[in-house]
mmCIF file of C-alpha atoms in Angstrom:
data_model
loop_
_atom_site.group_PDB
_atom_site.id
_atom_site.type_symbol
_atom_site.label_atom_id
_atom_site.label_comp_id
_atom_site.label_asym_id
_atom_site.label_seq_id
_atom_site.Cartn_x
_atom_site.Cartn_y
_atom_site.Cartn_z
ATOM 1 C CA UNK A 1 1.593 -8.466 -8.141
ATOM 2 C CA UNK A 2 -0.482 -12.077 -6.411
ATOM 3 C CA UNK A 3 -4.003 -10.663 -4.883
ATOM 4 C CA UNK A 4 -5.708 -12.280 -2.400
ATOM 5 C CA UNK A 5 -8.627 -13.800 -3.394
ATOM 6 C CA UNK A 6 -11.577 -13.465 -0.351
ATOM 7 C CA UNK A 7 -14.592 -15.428 -2.357
ATOM 8 C CA UNK A 8 -14.666 -16.482 -5.466
ATOM 9 C CA UNK A 9 -17.426 -18.169 -7.415
ATOM 10 C CA UNK A 10 -18.820 -18.620 -11.200
ATOM 11 C CA UNK A 11 -20.043 -15.317 -11.969
ATOM 12 C CA UNK A 12 -17.671 -12.822 -9.432
ATOM 13 C CA UNK A 13 -14.511 -11.863 -6.979
ATOM 14 C CA UNK A 14 -14.719 -10.382 -3.455
ATOM 15 C CA UNK A 15 -10.030 -9.438 -3.350
ATOM 16 C CA UNK A 16 -7.974 -7.495 -0.902
ATOM 17 C CA UNK A 17 -7.494 -4.078 -2.373
ATOM 18 C CA UNK A 18 -4.410 -2.974 -0.322
ATOM 19 C CA UNK A 19 -3.769 0.858 0.642
ATOM 20 C CA UNK A 20 -1.227 2.105 -2.387
ATOM 21 C CA UNK A 21 -2.626 0.614 -5.362
ATOM 22 C CA UNK A 22 -5.549 2.896 -7.300
ATOM 23 C CA UNK A 23 -8.266 0.961 -9.311
ATOM 24 C CA UNK A 24 -7.715 2.845 -12.384
ATOM 25 C CA UNK A 25 -3.601 2.349 -13.965
ATOM 26 C CA UNK A 26 -2.908 6.102 -13.083
ATOM 27 C CA UNK A 27 0.059 5.650 -15.746
ATOM 28 C CA UNK A 28 0.789 2.628 -15.116
ATOM 29 C CA UNK A 29 2.083 0.169 -17.422
ATOM 30 C CA UNK A 30 -0.925 -2.869 -16.950
ATOM 31 C CA UNK A 31 -4.002 -2.157 -14.069
ATOM 32 C CA UNK A 32 -5.177 -3.686 -11.225
ATOM 33 C CA UNK A 33 -8.260 -5.201 -13.369
ATOM 34 C CA UNK A 34 -5.712 -6.732 -15.844
ATOM 35 C CA UNK A 35 -3.233 -8.145 -12.828
ATOM 36 C CA UNK A 36 -6.041 -9.528 -12.073
ATOM 37 C CA UNK A 37 -6.976 -10.683 -14.892
ATOM 38 C CA UNK A 38 -3.809 -12.748 -15.521
ATOM 39 C CA UNK A 39 -3.900 -13.721 -11.992
ATOM 40 C CA UNK A 40 -7.378 -15.986 -12.818
ATOM 41 C CA UNK A 41 -5.670 -17.155 -15.483
ATOM 42 C CA UNK A 42 -8.735 -14.892 -17.852
ATOM 43 C CA UNK A 43 -8.817 -12.481 -20.436
ATOM 44 C CA UNK A 44 -10.605 -9.159 -18.972
ATOM 45 C CA UNK A 45 -12.197 -9.220 -15.259
ATOM 46 C CA UNK A 46 -14.727 -6.404 -15.234
ATOM 47 C CA UNK A 47 -14.481 -3.785 -12.164
ATOM 48 C CA UNK A 48 -18.080 -3.180 -10.970
ATOM 49 C CA UNK A 49 -17.494 0.025 -7.947
ATOM 50 C CA UNK A 50 -14.152 1.787 -6.976
ATOM 51 C CA UNK A 51 -12.150 2.106 -3.732
ATOM 52 C CA UNK A 52 -9.830 5.019 -3.699
ATOM 53 C CA UNK A 53 -6.744 4.980 -3.895
ATOM 54 C CA UNK A 54 -5.639 5.268 -0.688
ATOM 55 C CA UNK A 55 -8.154 2.944 0.462
ATOM 56 C CA UNK A 56 -7.860 -0.131 1.635
ATOM 57 C CA UNK A 57 -9.862 -3.620 1.274
ATOM 58 C CA UNK A 58 -12.923 -5.614 0.048
ATOM 59 C CA UNK A 59 -13.233 -5.127 -3.876
ATOM 60 C CA UNK A 60 -15.757 -6.792 -5.906
ATOM 61 C CA UNK A 61 -15.335 -7.729 -9.841
ATOM 62 C CA UNK A 62 -16.910 -9.373 -12.257
ATOM 63 C CA UNK A 63 -15.534 -12.739 -13.797
ATOM 64 C CA UNK A 64 -18.359 -12.396 -17.466
ATOM 65 C CA UNK A 65 -20.085 -9.344 -18.589
ATOM 66 C CA UNK A 66 -23.400 -10.313 -17.792
ATOM 67 C CA UNK A 67 -22.131 -10.234 -13.901
ATOM 68 C CA UNK A 68 -20.706 -7.075 -14.706
ATOM 69 C CA UNK A 69 -24.242 -5.583 -16.109
ATOM 70 C CA UNK A 70 -26.315 -6.643 -12.669
ATOM 71 C CA UNK A 71 -23.659 -6.472 -10.802
ATOM 72 C CA UNK A 72 -23.835 -2.343 -11.422
ATOM 73 C CA UNK A 73 -26.936 -1.284 -11.107
ATOM 74 C CA UNK A 74 -27.179 -3.839 -7.275
ATOM 75 C CA UNK A 75 -24.753 -0.565 -6.353
ATOM 76 C CA UNK A 76 -25.975 1.908 -8.983
ATOM 77 C CA UNK A 77 -29.466 1.079 -6.642
ATOM 78 C CA UNK A 78 -28.273 1.196 -3.475
ATOM 79 C CA UNK A 79 -28.848 -2.813 -2.926
ATOM 80 C CA UNK A 80 -25.420 -3.685 -1.800
ATOM 81 C CA UNK A 81 -24.394 -2.945 2.346
ATOM 82 C CA UNK A 82 -20.501 -1.151 3.047
ATOM 83 C CA UNK A 83 -18.920 -1.028 6.091
ATOM 84 C CA UNK A 84 -15.908 1.034 6.206
ATOM 85 C CA UNK A 85 -13.420 1.453 9.338
ATOM 86 C CA UNK A 86 -11.525 4.587 9.650
ATOM 87 C CA UNK A 87 -9.454 6.166 12.404
ATOM 88 C CA UNK A 88 -9.622 9.233 14.237
ATOM 89 C CA UNK A 89 -7.728 11.795 16.914
ATOM 90 C CA UNK A 90 -10.974 14.048 16.948
ATOM 91 C CA UNK A 91 -13.470 14.159 18.829
ATOM 92 C CA UNK A 92 -16.408 14.150 16.098
ATOM 93 C CA UNK A 93 -19.495 16.890 16.716
ATOM 94 C CA UNK A 94 -21.381 13.541 18.144
ATOM 95 C CA UNK A 95 -21.099 10.569 18.413
ATOM 96 C CA UNK A 96 -23.304 8.192 16.457
ATOM 97 C CA UNK A 97 -26.056 9.700 13.360
ATOM 98 C CA UNK A 98 -26.554 10.650 9.574
ATOM 99 C CA UNK A 99 -24.444 13.145 7.624
ATOM 100 C CA UNK A 100 -26.464 14.471 4.702
ATOM 101 C CA UNK A 101 -25.940 17.046 2.647
ATOM 102 C CA UNK A 102 -24.806 18.335 -0.881
ATOM 103 C CA UNK A 103 -21.002 18.060 -2.154
ATOM 104 C CA UNK A 104 -19.773 20.448 -3.993
ATOM 105 C CA UNK A 105 -15.699 20.788 -5.669
ATOM 106 C CA UNK A 106 -13.129 22.846 -4.151
ATOM 107 C CA UNK A 107 -10.054 24.039 -5.119
ATOM 108 C CA UNK A 108 -6.268 20.584 -5.462
ATOM 109 C CA UNK A 109 -9.524 18.393 -5.848
ATOM 110 C CA UNK A 110 -11.071 18.468 -3.012
ATOM 111 C CA UNK A 111 -15.025 18.585 -1.696
ATOM 112 C CA UNK A 112 -16.792 20.282 0.730
ATOM 113 C CA UNK A 113 -20.120 19.328 1.899
ATOM 114 C CA UNK A 114 -22.895 22.017 1.710
ATOM 115 C CA UNK A 115 -25.784 22.464 3.445
ATOM 116 C CA UNK A 116 -27.773 21.853 0.364
ATOM 117 C CA UNK A 117 -29.810 18.137 -0.122
ATOM 118 C CA UNK A 118 -31.184 18.379 -3.395
ATOM 119 C CA UNK A 119 -28.332 16.046 -5.014
ATOM 120 C CA UNK A 120 -26.381 14.738 -1.078
ATOM 121 C CA UNK A 121 -24.823 11.944 -0.249
ATOM 122 C CA UNK A 122 -25.602 10.023 3.057
ATOM 123 C CA UNK A 123 -23.610 7.751 5.037
ATOM 124 C CA UNK A 124 -24.029 6.811 8.537
ATOM 125 C CA UNK A 125 -21.593 6.237 11.568
ATOM 126 C CA UNK A 126 -21.206 5.673 14.543
ATOM 127 C CA UNK A 127 -17.415 6.252 16.570
ATOM 128 C CA UNK A 128 -15.934 5.272 19.706
ATOM 129 C CA UNK A 129 -13.144 5.744 21.147
ATOM 130 C CA UNK A 130 -10.091 3.529 21.809
ATOM 131 C CA UNK A 131 -7.492 6.454 23.732
ATOM 132 C CA UNK A 132 -6.901 9.574 24.213
ATOM 133 C CA UNK A 133 -7.593 10.538 20.913
ATOM 134 C CA UNK A 134 -8.067 8.778 19.231
ATOM 135 C CA UNK A 135 -11.663 7.263 18.457
ATOM 136 C CA UNK A 136 -12.554 3.951 15.654
ATOM 137 C CA UNK A 137 -15.564 5.042 12.898
ATOM 138 C CA UNK A 138 -17.538 2.064 11.569
ATOM 139 C CA UNK A 139 -19.008 4.223 8.134
ATOM 140 C CA UNK A 140 -22.346 2.300 6.141
ATOM 141 C CA UNK A 141 -22.505 5.160 3.077
ATOM 142 C CA UNK A 142 -25.764 5.502 1.775
ATOM 143 C CA UNK A 143 -25.326 6.873 -1.129
ATOM 144 C CA UNK A 144 -21.599 6.123 -3.460
ATOM 145 C CA UNK A 145 -19.818 10.087 -4.165
ATOM 146 C CA UNK A 146 -16.310 10.722 -4.624
ATOM 147 C CA UNK A 147 -14.383 11.403 -1.728
ATOM 148 C CA UNK A 148 -17.826 10.259 0.635
ATOM 149 C CA UNK A 149 -17.310 8.622 3.360
ATOM 150 C CA UNK A 150 -13.545 11.548 4.050
ATOM 151 C CA UNK A 151 -15.098 14.635 2.846
ATOM 152 C CA UNK A 152 -18.460 12.874 6.097
ATOM 153 C CA UNK A 153 -15.524 12.366 8.441
ATOM 154 C CA UNK A 154 -13.636 15.545 7.955
ATOM 155 C CA UNK A 155 -17.433 17.050 8.613
ATOM 156 C CA UNK A 156 -18.131 16.037 11.591
ATOM 157 C CA UNK A 157 -14.643 17.655 12.810
ATOM 158 C CA UNK A 158 -12.879 14.219 13.141
ATOM 159 C CA UNK A 159 -10.256 13.969 9.273
ATOM 160 C CA UNK A 160 -8.903 10.343 8.863
ATOM 161 C CA UNK A 161 -5.608 9.960 10.498
ATOM 162 C CA UNK A 162 -2.920 10.206 7.056
ATOM 163 C CA UNK A 163 -5.928 12.273 5.129
ATOM 164 C CA UNK A 164 -3.014 14.406 3.824
ATOM 165 C CA UNK A 165 -5.978 16.734 0.790
ATOM 166 C CA UNK A 166 -8.615 16.756 4.220
ATOM 167 C CA UNK A 167 -6.427 16.149 7.219
ATOM 168 C CA UNK A 168 -3.728 18.959 9.081
ATOM 169 C CA UNK A 169 -0.718 17.954 9.171
ATOM 170 C CA UNK A 170 -1.156 14.656 8.298
ATOM 171 C CA UNK A 171 1.799 13.494 6.003
ATOM 172 C CA UNK A 172 3.978 12.046 9.317
ATOM 173 C CA UNK A 173 1.324 8.645 9.558
ATOM 174 C CA UNK A 174 1.389 5.973 7.530
ATOM 175 C CA UNK A 175 -1.558 5.332 5.112
ATOM 176 C CA UNK A 176 -4.633 6.881 5.015
ATOM 177 C CA UNK A 177 -6.953 4.373 7.754
ATOM 178 C CA UNK A 178 -9.820 4.861 5.794
ATOM 179 C CA UNK A 179 -10.596 1.207 5.228
ATOM 180 C CA UNK A 180 -12.689 -0.769 3.587
ATOM 181 C CA UNK A 181 -13.751 -3.979 6.062
ATOM 182 C CA UNK A 182 -18.003 -5.070 5.563
ATOM 183 C CA UNK A 183 -20.212 -5.972 1.884
ATOM 184 C CA UNK A 184 -23.259 -7.188 2.153
ATOM 185 C CA UNK A 185 -25.440 -8.430 -0.550
ATOM 186 C CA UNK A 186 -28.007 -11.148 -2.287
ATOM 187 C CA UNK A 187 -26.876 -12.137 -5.631
ATOM 188 C CA UNK A 188 -28.555 -15.182 -8.379
ATOM 189 C CA UNK A 189 -30.770 -15.948 -4.599
ATOM 190 C CA UNK A 190 -27.476 -16.000 -2.975
ATOM 191 C CA UNK A 191 -26.395 -14.665 0.583
ATOM 192 C CA UNK A 192 -22.790 -12.565 0.131
ATOM 193 C CA UNK A 193 -21.669 -11.380 3.660
ATOM 194 C CA UNK A 194 -17.980 -10.989 3.940
ATOM 195 C CA UNK A 195 -15.755 -8.742 6.405
ATOM 196 C CA UNK A 196 -11.858 -8.383 6.454
ATOM 197 C CA UNK A 197 -10.053 -6.467 8.692
ATOM 198 C CA UNK A 198 -7.668 -4.384 7.147
ATOM 199 C CA UNK A 199 -3.849 -5.176 6.821
ATOM 200 C CA UNK A 200 -0.772 -2.458 7.062
ATOM 201 C CA UNK A 201 -0.644 0.437 8.646
ATOM 202 C CA UNK A 202 1.109 0.342 12.252
ATOM 203 C CA UNK A 203 -2.445 2.403 13.538
ATOM 204 C CA UNK A 204 -4.495 -0.392 13.041
ATOM 205 C CA UNK A 205 -2.389 -2.994 15.111
ATOM 206 C CA UNK A 206 -2.949 -0.426 18.581
ATOM 207 C CA UNK A 207 -3.757 -3.073 21.233
ATOM 208 C CA UNK A 208 -6.523 0.186 22.244
ATOM 209 C CA UNK A 209 -8.141 -0.401 18.761
ATOM 210 C CA UNK A 210 -7.676 -3.475 18.261
ATOM 211 C CA UNK A 211 -9.368 -4.395 21.655
ATOM 212 C CA UNK A 212 -12.139 -2.682 19.893
ATOM 213 C CA UNK A 213 -12.664 -4.437 16.803
ATOM 214 C CA UNK A 214 -12.855 -7.767 18.562
ATOM 215 C CA UNK A 215 -15.915 -6.411 19.731
ATOM 216 C CA UNK A 216 -16.959 -6.280 16.319
ATOM 217 C CA UNK A 217 -20.776 -5.054 17.604
ATOM 218 C CA UNK A 218 -21.617 -3.746 13.432
ATOM 219 C CA UNK A 219 -19.997 -7.575 12.348
ATOM 220 C CA UNK A 220 -23.279 -9.750 11.977
ATOM 221 C CA UNK A 221 -23.745 -12.668 10.506
ATOM 222 C CA UNK A 222 -19.947 -11.357 8.016
ATOM 223 C CA UNK A 223 -17.737 -14.056 7.327
ATOM 224 C CA UNK A 224 -14.853 -13.262 8.506
ATOM 225 C CA UNK A 225 -10.867 -12.604 7.501
ATOM 226 C CA UNK A 226 -8.860 -11.862 9.451
#
């Protein structure tokens, strides 16, 4: 498998991770980092953040141990801004705002948003109607909790299309419609702002969704890859 490389520097690369590809081995003989190392012809690359298996989009990987430590620190300190796109068939309780709450693990590997705020997950969101029973969401996580965005969407009453863990009767969809679209950060004195549109999924290609994405009010000066 060959990955699309959207940006390459001496210390890191940003690739497009397809949906359905795990960042961990998951029992596979060869994992994602090893595949990328082979593609680049290097001994090793370093994973500095993660995307769920069902999530497509931008994945940043370090090319040496020093940059891996520095980039991991930027993620830990929330100095790398991430923007996701999601689709839902349900209207949210409110169109935009913040979702804040502690997360507690429940059955079947799922998580639940709670009212407590001891160590809360924080997500900023906005949404727009594409057509009847279809909304586009722009999600910006301010923390990095497991399944944070999927749980946040469920808490709004708008589970992500195709999310069989947090939605209902969604197995008919061709994917979970969550996509890591944009990364913004500063590293070694240089500012980076990269965007990639989702490539897989019939619902991303709906005319009404493409029209709303084309407005791109959330992109600013992103270096756009489509």
